[in-house]
């Protein structure tokens, strides 16, 4: 492949990263009720003797489309149902039984799960205390369970059911309890050790999986892209020569050397991801995205890397550390090759750092494993060419020579990294509501940075220290493409929509010019902001339902829904029948904290976006977590609130 073909790959991958969406809590089925399972308890016989036995029938009636998971559900999947008889003076011991659950693939957890649907009955063989006197007694059973449908898992809840029985003083023997043959005993460990490792605030597990797949694709793409930077690309022939030399001409030995080298690189970067997870913790990972200080830190890191890539200064690892590791790596054995991988990772940090920073910043939108897996996948993409070319050395001679194209790639990435940093600075501004980095100012900065990148590729703009070089056809084409992208942002400064880019820039109402430029003022002005009581009062006055949008200043999917879904013409009629209110939950003020507390207490989640239709009597009619592109299904959800 000629060197001209590497530049489009580089630029297009970076642009894809800028446009790619983050993880979303998508759900396309509205929720009518928060508890789709009803429990009843019946004990037989109604009268028994001291020391006798009771047969308890605990029946779960499950709404259509929902399921709960069997007590014997294997670990690593959904939460098993936990059944208990509450301690009682009349009860000496008890044993629980279940029928054979349905085993099938569960899309929420991507594994085979054991579940029940429709109606199912669990049995208890309850032995009564021999010392208890005659009388009427109350017995209570509890079930802690996780109800799911094909798109959603509700937070685990604990419900109880009650029954009454009587102990009499008759001298006749107690009636024996017979457990049907199709029931099997639930072992005590299966009853008491139900997994608690569930994310209570996820709107759906499947959406996390979908979000991670996109994140993983970007991570791997970044790894491949990082190969074509000035710190990495020239190392390919040098490193492969080392493998061949230490392998004494043996292909298998060279492959072992290459594999060991790759392991060293992967261990280094995975360790960085594990450190981030350990520092932030399981809850910090998901909540850091709306923290202004975290956003400011990320912006400063990106600005530092961007300036470095543009040649302002060079980020280096202390020479003493590299000297020590180089001595160890020169041993020629497997340990030396492993350390050589660490040396390579450290020495290439100046060019790889911006990609790492972007991935780690994106990983805080996921869960605890995202930083670790993200860096592992990134490093696998980074070392793939090394291993491939060791396996097929004939292709080594076809690699393009190092030259000016590497410098052009580096500088172009620098401009784009600076553009990304502005997005995080804008997050800080929106969280504090300063109105400094408004919509038009963010777009203006982006336009300038993209224009500079385009002019640089066209040879019009020169960077200090870079020598002039001929502009080839590919470089010319991508320079023009970036300039066209810059020009296409201009309409957004005067109130026009920018489609998918809307999720990365402040909304139209976050603008000093909004009163003069908005082409659809009613779309913005009819949303009541952070005042649920006022919205409910209007709903009662006008006999309408309330559409509550739990949203966030930094929530990209929230911005997308408001710009691209709520403005659909086919939704206009049904939206006119609702009172619209936005409750921001990620701000730093007391109002945002109160909104988040309300969402958590009433809906057992803090995921955003989260849409709820509430009647004028303050009763919940329907819920819709997350983003969707399906207008029809969102229209059906909105229809649930029409009065």
Coordinates of C-alpha atoms in Angstrom, one line a residue:
X1 CA 0.0 0.0 0.0
X2 CA 1.4 3.4 -0.9
X3 CA 2.0 6.0 1.7
X4 CA -0.8 8.1 0.2
X5 CA -3.3 5.5 1.4
X6 CA -2.4 5.7 5.0
X7 CA -3.4 9.4 5.5
X8 CA -7.1 8.8 4.6
X9 CA -7.2 5.9 7.0
X10 CA -5.8 8.0 9.8
X11 CA -8.1 11.0 9.3
X12 CA -11.2 9.0 8.7
X13 CA -10.7 7.0 11.9
X14 CA -10.2 10.1 13.9
X15 CA -13.3 11.7 12.4
X16 CA -15.3 8.6 13.2
X17 CA -14.2 8.8 16.8
X18 CA -15.4 12.4 16.9
X19 CA -18.8 11.4 15.5
X20 CA -19.2 8.0 17.2
X21 CA -21.8 7.9 19.9
X22 CA -21.1 6.8 23.5
X23 CA -22.9 4.1 25.3
X24 CA -26.7 4.6 25.6
X25 CA -29.3 3.3 27.9
X26 CA -31.6 2.3 25.1
X27 CA -35.0 0.8 25.7
X28 CA -37.7 0.7 23.1
X29 CA -40.5 -0.8 25.2
X30 CA -42.4 1.4 27.6
X31 CA -42.9 0.2 31.1
X32 CA -46.4 0.3 32.4
X33 CA -45.7 -0.8 36.0
X34 CA -42.6 -1.1 38.1
X35 CA -43.6 -4.4 39.7
X36 CA -44.9 -6.9 37.2
X37 CA -44.9 -9.8 39.7
X38 CA -47.6 -10.5 42.3
X39 CA -47.2 -12.9 45.2
X40 CA -49.7 -15.0 47.2
X41 CA -49.2 -17.5 50.0
X42 CA -51.5 -20.3 51.0
X43 CA -50.7 -22.9 53.7
X44 CA -52.3 -26.4 54.0
X45 CA -53.8 -27.7 56.1
X46 CA -55.4 -24.7 57.7
X47 CA -55.4 -26.6 61.0
X48 CA -52.6 -28.8 62.3
X49 CA -51.1 -30.1 65.5
X50 CA -48.0 -29.1 67.5
X51 CA -44.9 -30.5 65.7
X52 CA -46.8 -31.0 62.5
X53 CA -46.0 -29.9 59.0
X54 CA -47.5 -27.3 56.7
X55 CA -47.3 -27.2 52.9
X56 CA -46.8 -23.6 51.8
X57 CA -47.7 -22.6 48.3
X58 CA -46.0 -19.3 47.2
X59 CA -47.4 -18.4 43.8
X60 CA -45.9 -15.8 41.6
X61 CA -48.2 -14.3 38.9
X62 CA -46.0 -12.7 36.3
X63 CA -47.3 -10.2 33.7
X64 CA -47.0 -11.1 30.1
X65 CA -43.6 -10.4 28.6
X66 CA -41.8 -10.5 31.9
X67 CA -39.9 -13.2 33.7
X68 CA -38.2 -13.8 37.0
X69 CA -35.1 -16.0 37.5
X70 CA -35.0 -19.3 39.3
X71 CA -33.3 -19.7 42.7
X72 CA -30.9 -22.1 41.0
X73 CA -29.8 -19.6 38.3
X74 CA -26.0 -20.0 37.9
X75 CA -23.6 -17.3 39.1
X76 CA -22.4 -14.7 36.7
X77 CA -25.8 -14.0 35.2
X78 CA -29.0 -12.4 36.5
X79 CA -30.0 -12.2 40.1
X80 CA -31.6 -15.5 41.3
X81 CA -34.9 -15.3 43.2
X82 CA -34.2 -15.6 46.9
X83 CA -37.0 -17.3 49.0
X84 CA -37.4 -17.4 52.7
X85 CA -39.8 -18.0 55.6
X86 CA -39.5 -15.2 58.1
X87 CA -38.4 -16.3 61.6
X88 CA -41.5 -17.2 63.6
X89 CA -42.0 -18.7 67.0
X90 CA -44.1 -21.5 65.6
X91 CA -41.7 -22.5 62.8
X92 CA -38.9 -24.9 63.6
X93 CA -37.5 -25.3 60.1
X94 CA -38.4 -25.2 56.4
X95 CA -37.4 -26.5 53.0
X96 CA -38.1 -24.8 49.7
X97 CA -38.9 -26.5 46.4
X98 CA -39.2 -25.4 42.7
X99 CA -40.4 -26.8 39.5
X100 CA -38.1 -27.2 36.5
X101 CA -37.4 -23.7 35.2
X102 CA -37.3 -22.7 31.5
X103 CA -33.7 -22.6 30.2
X104 CA -33.1 -20.4 27.2
X105 CA -30.8 -17.7 25.9
X106 CA -31.4 -14.4 27.7
X107 CA -30.5 -11.3 25.5
X108 CA -30.2 -9.1 28.7
X109 CA -27.2 -11.1 29.9
X110 CA -25.9 -12.9 26.8
X111 CA -26.1 -16.3 28.3
X112 CA -28.4 -19.3 29.1
X113 CA -30.5 -18.5 32.1
X114 CA -33.2 -20.3 34.1
X115 CA -36.4 -18.4 34.4
X116 CA -40.2 -18.5 35.0
X117 CA -43.0 -16.7 33.2
X118 CA -46.7 -16.6 33.4
X119 CA -47.5 -18.2 36.8
X120 CA -45.3 -20.5 38.9
X121 CA -45.7 -21.9 42.4
X122 CA -42.9 -22.5 44.8
X123 CA -43.5 -25.0 47.7
X124 CA -42.4 -24.9 51.4
X125 CA -42.3 -27.9 53.7
X126 CA -42.7 -26.1 57.0
X127 CA -42.0 -28.0 60.2
X128 CA -43.7 -26.6 63.3
X129 CA -42.1 -26.3 66.8
X130 CA -43.1 -29.1 69.2
X131 CA -43.1 -26.7 72.2
X132 CA -45.6 -24.2 70.8
X133 CA -49.1 -24.0 72.4
X134 CA -52.4 -24.1 70.5
X135 CA -53.5 -20.9 68.8
X136 CA -53.8 -18.9 65.6
X137 CA -50.5 -18.0 64.0
X138 CA -49.3 -15.7 61.3
X139 CA -46.7 -16.9 58.8
X140 CA -44.8 -14.7 56.3
X141 CA -42.7 -15.6 53.3
X142 CA -40.4 -13.2 51.4
X143 CA -39.1 -13.2 47.8
X144 CA -36.3 -11.1 46.6
X145 CA -36.1 -11.1 42.8
X146 CA -35.1 -9.4 39.6
X147 CA -37.9 -9.1 37.0
X148 CA -36.8 -8.6 33.4
X149 CA -38.3 -8.5 29.9
X150 CA -36.5 -8.7 26.6
X151 CA -35.2 -5.1 26.8
X152 CA -35.2 -4.2 30.5
X153 CA -34.3 -5.5 34.0
X154 CA -35.9 -3.7 36.9
X155 CA -33.9 -3.2 40.1
X156 CA -34.1 -6.1 42.6
X157 CA -37.1 -5.8 45.0
X158 CA -38.2 -7.7 48.0
X159 CA -41.9 -8.6 48.4
X160 CA -43.7 -10.5 51.1
X161 CA -46.9 -12.7 51.2
X162 CA -48.8 -13.8 54.3
X163 CA -51.0 -16.6 55.5
X164 CA -52.7 -17.7 58.7
X165 CA -52.9 -21.2 60.2
X166 CA -54.2 -22.7 63.5
X167 CA -52.6 -25.2 65.9
X168 CA -55.1 -27.4 67.7
X169 CA -54.7 -29.8 70.7
X170 CA -56.0 -32.9 69.0
X171 CA -54.1 -36.1 69.7
X172 CA -54.3 -37.5 66.2
X173 CA -51.2 -37.7 64.1
X174 CA -50.4 -34.8 61.7
X175 CA -51.1 -35.3 58.0
X176 CA -47.8 -36.0 56.2
X177 CA -46.7 -33.5 53.5
X178 CA -46.2 -34.9 50.0
X179 CA -44.1 -33.0 47.6
X180 CA -45.1 -33.7 43.9
X181 CA -42.5 -35.5 41.8
X182 CA -42.0 -32.6 39.4
X183 CA -40.6 -30.5 42.3
X184 CA -37.0 -30.5 43.4
X185 CA -35.4 -29.2 46.6
X186 CA -33.7 -25.8 46.5
X187 CA -30.4 -26.2 48.4
X188 CA -29.8 -23.8 51.3
X189 CA -26.8 -22.3 49.5
X190 CA -29.0 -21.6 46.5
X191 CA -31.5 -19.8 48.8
X192 CA -29.1 -17.7 50.9
X193 CA -26.3 -17.0 48.5
X194 CA -28.1 -15.3 45.7
X195 CA -25.8 -13.0 43.8
X196 CA -26.0 -9.3 44.7
X197 CA -23.7 -8.2 41.9
X198 CA -26.3 -6.2 40.0
X199 CA -26.1 -2.6 38.9
X200 CA -29.2 -1.2 40.5
X201 CA -29.2 1.9 38.3
X202 CA -28.9 0.4 34.9
X203 CA -32.0 0.8 32.7
X204 CA -31.0 -2.2 30.7
X205 CA -28.1 -4.7 30.5
X206 CA -28.4 -5.2 26.8
X207 CA -27.9 -1.5 26.1
X208 CA -24.6 -1.6 28.1
X209 CA -23.5 -4.5 25.8
X210 CA -24.4 -2.5 22.7
X211 CA -22.6 0.5 24.0
X212 CA -19.5 -1.5 24.8
X213 CA -19.4 -3.0 21.3
X214 CA -19.1 0.5 19.9
X215 CA -16.6 1.5 22.5
X216 CA -14.5 -1.6 21.8
X217 CA -14.6 -0.9 18.0
X218 CA -13.3 2.6 18.6
X219 CA -10.6 1.3 21.0
X220 CA -9.4 -1.2 18.5
X221 CA -9.5 1.4 15.7
X222 CA -7.4 3.8 17.9
X223 CA -4.9 1.0 18.4
X224 CA -4.5 0.5 14.6
X225 CA -4.4 4.3 14.1
X226 CA -1.7 4.7 16.7
X227 CA 0.6 2.5 14.6
X228 CA 0.8 5.3 12.0
X229 CA 2.4 7.9 14.3
X230 CA 6.0 9.0 14.2
X231 CA 6.8 7.3 17.6
X232 CA 5.5 3.9 16.5
X233 CA 5.7 3.3 12.8
X234 CA 9.5 3.6 12.4
X235 CA 9.8 0.9 15.2
X236 CA 8.2 -1.8 13.2
X237 CA 11.1 -2.8 11.0
X238 CA 13.6 -2.3 13.9
X239 CA 11.5 -4.5 16.2
X240 CA 11.0 -7.2 13.6
X241 CA 14.7 -7.3 12.9
X242 CA 15.2 -7.9 16.6
X243 CA 12.8 -10.9 16.6
X244 CA 14.5 -12.4 13.6
X245 CA 18.0 -12.0 15.0
X246 CA 17.2 -13.4 18.4
X247 CA 15.2 -16.2 16.8
X248 CA 18.3 -17.4 15.0
X249 CA 16.4 -17.7 11.7
X250 CA 13.8 -20.0 13.2
X251 CA 10.2 -18.9 12.3
X252 CA 8.7 -20.5 15.4
X253 CA 11.3 -18.8 17.7
X254 CA 10.6 -15.5 16.1
X255 CA 6.9 -15.9 16.6
X256 CA 7.5 -16.7 20.3
X257 CA 9.5 -13.5 20.6
X258 CA 6.8 -11.5 18.8
X259 CA 4.1 -13.0 21.0
X260 CA 6.1 -12.2 24.2
X261 CA 6.6 -8.6 23.0
X262 CA 2.9 -8.2 22.3
X263 CA 2.1 -9.6 25.8
X264 CA 4.5 -7.0 27.3
X265 CA 2.7 -4.1 25.5
X266 CA -0.8 -5.5 26.4
X267 CA 0.1 -5.9 30.1
X268 CA 1.4 -2.3 30.2
X269 CA -1.7 -0.7 28.8
X270 CA -4.1 -3.1 30.6
X271 CA -2.4 -2.1 33.8
X272 CA -3.1 1.5 33.1
X273 CA -6.8 0.7 32.6
X274 CA -6.9 -1.4 35.8
X275 CA -5.4 1.5 37.7
X276 CA -8.1 3.9 36.5
X277 CA -10.8 1.4 37.6
X278 CA -9.2 0.9 41.0
X279 CA -8.9 4.7 41.6
X280 CA -12.5 5.5 40.5
X281 CA -14.2 2.5 42.0
X282 CA -17.4 0.8 40.7
X283 CA -19.6 3.9 41.4
X284 CA -17.1 6.5 40.3
X285 CA -16.8 5.1 36.9
X286 CA -20.4 5.7 36.1
X287 CA -20.7 9.1 37.8
X288 CA -17.5 10.8 36.8
X289 CA -18.8 11.8 33.4
X290 CA -20.9 14.6 35.0
X291 CA -18.2 15.8 37.4
X292 CA -17.0 19.3 36.4
X293 CA -13.5 18.7 37.8
X294 CA -13.1 15.4 35.9
X295 CA -14.2 17.1 32.7
X296 CA -11.8 20.0 33.3
X297 CA -8.9 17.5 33.9
X298 CA -9.7 15.6 30.7
X299 CA -9.8 18.9 28.8
X300 CA -6.4 19.9 30.1
X301 CA -4.9 16.5 29.3
X302 CA -6.2 16.7 25.8
X303 CA -5.0 20.3 25.4
X304 CA -1.6 19.2 26.6
X305 CA -1.4 16.3 24.2
X306 CA -2.7 18.4 21.3
X307 CA -0.1 21.1 21.9
X308 CA 2.6 18.4 22.0
X309 CA 1.5 16.9 18.7
X310 CA 1.6 20.3 17.2
X311 CA 5.2 20.7 18.2
X312 CA 4.9 23.1 21.2
X313 CA 6.9 20.6 23.3
X314 CA 7.7 17.0 23.6
X315 CA 6.3 14.6 26.3
X316 CA 9.0 12.1 27.2
X317 CA 9.6 9.4 29.8
X318 CA 12.6 9.9 32.2
X319 CA 15.7 8.7 30.4
X320 CA 16.9 6.8 33.5
X321 CA 13.9 4.6 33.5
X322 CA 14.3 3.8 29.8
X323 CA 18.0 3.2 30.2
X324 CA 17.4 0.6 32.9
X325 CA 14.7 -1.2 31.0
X326 CA 16.8 -1.2 27.8
X327 CA 19.6 -3.0 29.6
X328 CA 17.2 -5.7 30.8
X329 CA 15.6 -6.0 27.3
X330 CA 19.0 -6.6 25.7
X331 CA 19.3 -10.0 27.4
X332 CA 17.7 -11.7 24.3
X333 CA 15.6 -14.2 26.2
X334 CA 11.9 -14.1 26.7
X335 CA 12.1 -11.9 29.8
X336 CA 14.2 -9.5 27.8
X337 CA 11.6 -9.5 25.0
X338 CA 8.8 -8.9 27.5
X339 CA 10.6 -5.9 29.0
X340 CA 11.3 -4.7 25.4
X341 CA 7.5 -4.5 25.0
X342 CA 7.3 -2.3 28.1
X343 CA 10.1 -0.1 26.8
X344 CA 8.3 0.3 23.5
X345 CA 5.1 1.3 25.3
X346 CA 6.9 3.9 27.4
X347 CA 9.0 5.3 24.6
X348 CA 5.9 5.7 22.3
X349 CA 3.9 7.4 25.0
X350 CA 4.2 10.9 23.4
X351 CA 2.2 9.8 20.4
X352 CA 0.0 7.2 22.0
X353 CA -1.0 9.3 24.9
X354 CA -3.8 11.3 23.1
X355 CA -5.5 8.0 22.1
X356 CA -5.2 6.6 25.6
X357 CA -6.7 9.8 27.1
X358 CA -9.6 9.7 24.7
X359 CA -10.4 6.1 25.5
X360 CA -10.1 6.5 29.3
X361 CA -12.3 9.6 29.1
X362 CA -14.9 7.6 27.1
X363 CA -14.7 4.7 29.5
X364 CA -16.2 6.6 32.4
X365 CA -19.5 6.4 30.7
X366 CA -19.5 2.6 31.1
X367 CA -18.9 0.4 34.1
X368 CA -15.9 -0.8 36.1
X369 CA -14.6 -3.1 33.4
X370 CA -14.5 -0.5 30.5
X371 CA -11.1 1.1 31.3
X372 CA -9.5 -2.3 31.6
X373 CA -11.0 -3.9 28.5
X374 CA -10.7 -0.7 26.5
X375 CA -7.0 -0.4 27.1
X376 CA -6.5 -4.2 26.4
X377 CA -8.4 -3.9 23.1
X378 CA -6.5 -0.8 22.2
X379 CA -3.1 -2.5 22.9
X380 CA -4.2 -5.5 20.8
X381 CA -4.8 -3.2 17.9
X382 CA -1.5 -1.5 18.4
X383 CA 0.6 -4.7 18.4
X384 CA -1.4 -6.6 15.7
X385 CA 0.9 -5.3 12.9
X386 CA 4.0 -6.5 14.7
X387 CA 2.7 -10.0 15.1
X388 CA 1.2 -10.1 11.6
X389 CA 4.4 -9.0 10.0
X390 CA 6.4 -11.5 12.0
X391 CA 4.0 -14.2 10.8
X392 CA 4.3 -13.0 7.2
X393 CA 7.6 -11.2 6.9
X394 CA 7.2 -10.9 3.1
X395 CA 4.9 -8.0 3.6
X396 CA 7.6 -6.0 5.6
X397 CA 9.1 -4.8 2.3
X398 CA 5.8 -3.3 1.2
X399 CA 5.5 -1.0 4.2
X400 CA 5.7 2.7 3.2
X401 CA 8.9 4.5 4.2
X402 CA 8.9 6.9 7.1
X403 CA 8.7 10.5 5.9
X404 CA 6.6 13.7 5.9
X405 CA 3.3 11.8 5.8
X406 CA 4.0 10.8 9.4
X407 CA 4.4 14.4 10.4
X408 CA 1.3 15.4 8.6
X409 CA -0.7 12.7 10.4
X410 CA 0.7 13.8 13.8
X411 CA -0.2 17.5 13.2
X412 CA -3.7 16.7 11.9
X413 CA -4.4 14.5 15.0
X414 CA -3.1 17.4 17.1
X415 CA -5.8 19.8 15.7
X416 CA -8.5 17.2 16.2
X417 CA -7.4 16.4 19.8
X418 CA -7.7 20.2 20.6
X419 CA -11.2 20.1 19.1
X420 CA -12.2 17.3 21.4
X421 CA -10.8 19.2 24.5
X422 CA -13.3 22.0 23.7
X423 CA -16.2 19.5 24.2
X424 CA -15.1 18.7 27.7
X425 CA -14.6 22.4 28.5
X426 CA -18.1 23.0 27.3
X427 CA -19.3 20.3 29.7
X428 CA -17.8 22.3 32.6
X429 CA -19.4 25.5 31.4
X430 CA -22.9 23.9 31.1
X431 CA -22.6 22.3 34.5
X432 CA -22.0 25.7 36.1
X433 CA -24.3 27.4 33.7
X434 CA -21.8 30.2 33.0
X435 CA -22.8 30.7 29.4
X436 CA -19.2 31.3 28.4
X437 CA -18.7 28.4 25.9
X438 CA -22.1 28.8 24.3
X439 CA -23.2 26.9 21.2
X440 CA -22.0 29.4 18.7
X441 CA -18.6 29.9 20.5
X442 CA -17.9 26.1 20.6
X443 CA -18.8 25.8 17.0
X444 CA -16.6 28.8 16.1
X445 CA -13.6 27.2 17.9
X446 CA -14.3 23.9 16.0
X447 CA -14.6 25.7 12.7
X448 CA -11.2 27.5 13.3
X449 CA -9.4 24.3 14.4
X450 CA -10.8 22.3 11.5
X451 CA -10.0 25.1 9.0
X452 CA -6.4 25.2 10.3
X453 CA -6.2 21.4 9.9
X454 CA -7.5 21.6 6.4
X455 CA -5.3 24.5 5.4
X456 CA -2.3 22.6 6.9
X457 CA -3.0 19.6 4.7
X458 CA -3.4 21.8 1.7
X459 CA 0.0 23.3 2.4
X460 CA -1.3 26.8 3.0
X461 CA -0.7 26.8 6.8
X462 CA 2.8 26.0 8.0
X463 CA 3.7 24.7 11.4
X464 CA 7.0 25.9 12.9
X465 CA 9.7 23.2 12.4
X466 CA 7.9 21.4 9.6
X467 CA 9.5 21.6 6.2
X468 CA 7.4 22.3 3.1
X469 CA 6.5 19.3 1.0
X470 CA 4.5 18.6 -2.2
X471 CA 0.8 18.2 -1.7
X472 CA -0.3 14.9 -3.2
X473 CA -3.8 14.1 -4.5
X474 CA -4.8 12.2 -1.3
X475 CA -3.6 14.9 1.0
X476 CA -5.4 17.5 -1.2
X477 CA -8.6 15.5 -1.1
X478 CA -8.6 15.2 2.7
X479 CA -7.6 18.8 3.2
X480 CA -10.7 19.8 1.2
X481 CA -12.9 17.3 3.0
X482 CA -11.9 18.8 6.4
X483 CA -12.5 22.3 5.1
X484 CA -16.0 21.3 3.9
X485 CA -16.7 19.8 7.3
X486 CA -15.7 23.1 8.9
X487 CA -18.0 25.1 6.6
X488 CA -20.9 22.7 7.3
X489 CA -20.8 23.7 11.0
X490 CA -21.6 27.4 10.2
X491 CA -25.4 26.9 9.9
X492 CA -25.4 25.5 13.4
X493 CA -24.3 28.9 14.8
X494 CA -27.5 30.5 13.6
X495 CA -29.9 27.9 15.0
X496 CA -29.9 25.1 12.4
X497 CA -29.7 21.5 13.4
X498 CA -26.5 19.6 12.8
X499 CA -27.9 16.0 13.1
X500 CA -25.7 13.5 14.8
X501 CA -23.2 16.2 15.8
X502 CA -25.8 17.7 18.1
X503 CA -24.9 15.3 20.9
X504 CA -21.4 16.9 21.2
X505 CA -22.3 20.6 21.2
X506 CA -24.4 22.7 23.5
X507 CA -28.1 22.7 22.7
X508 CA -29.7 25.5 20.7
X509 CA -31.1 27.1 23.9
X510 CA -27.6 27.3 25.4
X511 CA -26.8 30.4 23.3
X512 CA -26.7 34.2 23.8
X513 CA -28.3 34.5 20.3
X514 CA -31.1 32.0 21.0
X515 CA -33.8 34.8 21.0
X516 CA -32.7 35.9 17.6
X517 CA -31.6 32.8 15.8
X518 CA -34.0 30.0 16.9
X519 CA -36.1 28.9 14.0
X520 CA -38.4 26.8 16.3
X521 CA -38.8 28.8 19.5
X522 CA -41.8 26.9 20.7
X523 CA -39.9 23.6 20.8
X524 CA -37.6 25.1 23.4
X525 CA -39.8 27.4 25.3
X526 CA -42.6 25.0 26.0
X527 CA -40.3 22.8 28.1
X528 CA -40.6 23.7 31.8
X529 CA -37.1 23.5 33.4
X530 CA -36.5 21.9 36.9
X531 CA -40.0 22.6 38.2
X532 CA -42.0 19.4 38.5
X533 CA -44.6 20.9 40.9
X534 CA -45.4 23.7 38.4
X535 CA -45.8 21.1 35.6
X536 CA -48.1 19.0 37.7
X537 CA -50.2 22.1 38.6
X538 CA -50.6 22.9 34.9
X539 CA -51.5 19.3 34.1
X540 CA -54.4 19.5 36.6
X541 CA -55.6 22.9 35.3
X542 CA -55.5 21.7 31.7
X543 CA -56.5 18.1 32.4
X544 CA -53.3 16.7 30.8
X545 CA -50.6 14.3 31.7
X546 CA -47.0 15.3 32.4
X547 CA -44.0 14.1 30.3
X548 CA -41.0 14.2 32.6
X549 CA -37.6 14.1 30.9
X550 CA -34.8 13.2 33.4
X551 CA -31.9 14.7 31.5
X552 CA -28.4 16.1 31.9
X553 CA -26.3 19.0 30.8
X554 CA -23.5 16.7 29.7
X555 CA -25.7 13.8 28.5
X556 CA -25.1 13.2 24.8
X557 CA -28.0 10.9 24.3
X558 CA -30.3 13.4 26.0
X559 CA -29.3 16.1 23.6
X560 CA -29.8 13.7 20.7
X561 CA -33.3 12.8 21.7
X562 CA -34.4 16.4 22.2
X563 CA -33.0 17.6 18.9
X564 CA -33.7 14.6 16.7
X565 CA -36.7 12.8 18.2
X566 CA -38.9 15.3 19.9
X567 CA -38.8 17.5 16.8
X568 CA -40.3 14.8 14.6
X569 CA -43.4 16.1 12.9
X570 CA -45.3 12.8 13.6
X571 CA -44.9 13.4 17.3
X572 CA -46.0 17.0 17.4
X573 CA -49.7 16.2 17.8
X574 CA -49.3 13.9 20.8
X575 CA -46.7 16.2 22.4
X576 CA -49.3 19.0 22.3
X577 CA -51.5 16.9 24.6
X578 CA -48.8 16.7 27.3
X579 CA -47.2 19.1 29.8
X580 CA -43.4 18.9 29.1
X581 CA -40.9 19.3 31.9
X582 CA -37.1 18.7 32.0
X583 CA -35.5 17.7 35.3
X584 CA -31.7 18.0 35.1
X585 CA -29.9 15.6 37.4
X586 CA -26.2 16.1 36.7
X587 CA -25.8 19.7 37.7
X588 CA -23.9 20.8 40.8
X589 CA -26.7 22.8 42.4
X590 CA -29.3 21.6 44.9
X591 CA -32.1 21.5 42.3
X592 CA -30.2 18.9 40.3
X593 CA -29.5 16.8 43.5
X594 CA -33.2 17.0 44.4
X595 CA -34.2 15.9 40.8
X596 CA -31.8 12.9 41.0
X597 CA -33.1 11.9 44.5
X598 CA -36.7 12.0 43.1
X599 CA -35.7 9.8 40.2
X600 CA -34.0 7.3 42.4
X601 CA -36.7 7.1 45.0
X602 CA -39.6 6.9 42.5
X603 CA -38.0 4.9 39.7
X604 CA -35.0 3.1 41.3
X605 CA -32.6 4.4 38.7
X606 CA -30.4 7.4 38.0
X607 CA -29.8 6.6 34.3
X608 CA -30.4 9.4 31.8
X609 CA -32.2 10.0 29.6
X610 CA -35.2 8.6 31.3
X611 CA -38.8 9.5 30.3
X612 CA -41.9 9.2 32.4
X613 CA -45.5 10.0 31.8
X614 CA -47.3 10.9 35.0
X615 CA -51.1 11.6 35.2
X616 CA -52.5 14.7 36.8
X617 CA -53.1 12.6 39.9
X618 CA -49.4 12.0 40.2
X619 CA -49.7 8.4 39.3
X620 CA -47.2 6.8 36.9
X621 CA -48.6 5.8 33.5
X622 CA -45.6 4.7 31.5
X623 CA -41.8 4.9 31.5
X624 CA -39.2 4.8 28.7
X625 CA -35.5 4.7 29.7
X626 CA -32.8 5.7 27.2
X627 CA -32.5 6.7 23.6
X628 CA -34.3 5.2 20.6
X629 CA -34.3 5.9 16.9
X630 CA -37.7 4.2 16.4
X631 CA -40.3 6.9 16.1
X632 CA -43.2 4.5 16.0
X633 CA -42.3 2.9 19.4
X634 CA -41.6 6.2 21.0
X635 CA -45.0 7.5 19.7
X636 CA -46.7 4.5 21.3
X637 CA -45.0 5.4 24.6
X638 CA -46.2 9.0 24.4
X639 CA -49.8 7.8 23.6
X640 CA -49.9 6.1 27.0
X641 CA -50.3 9.6 28.5
X642 CA -53.0 11.0 26.3
X643 CA -56.0 12.0 28.3

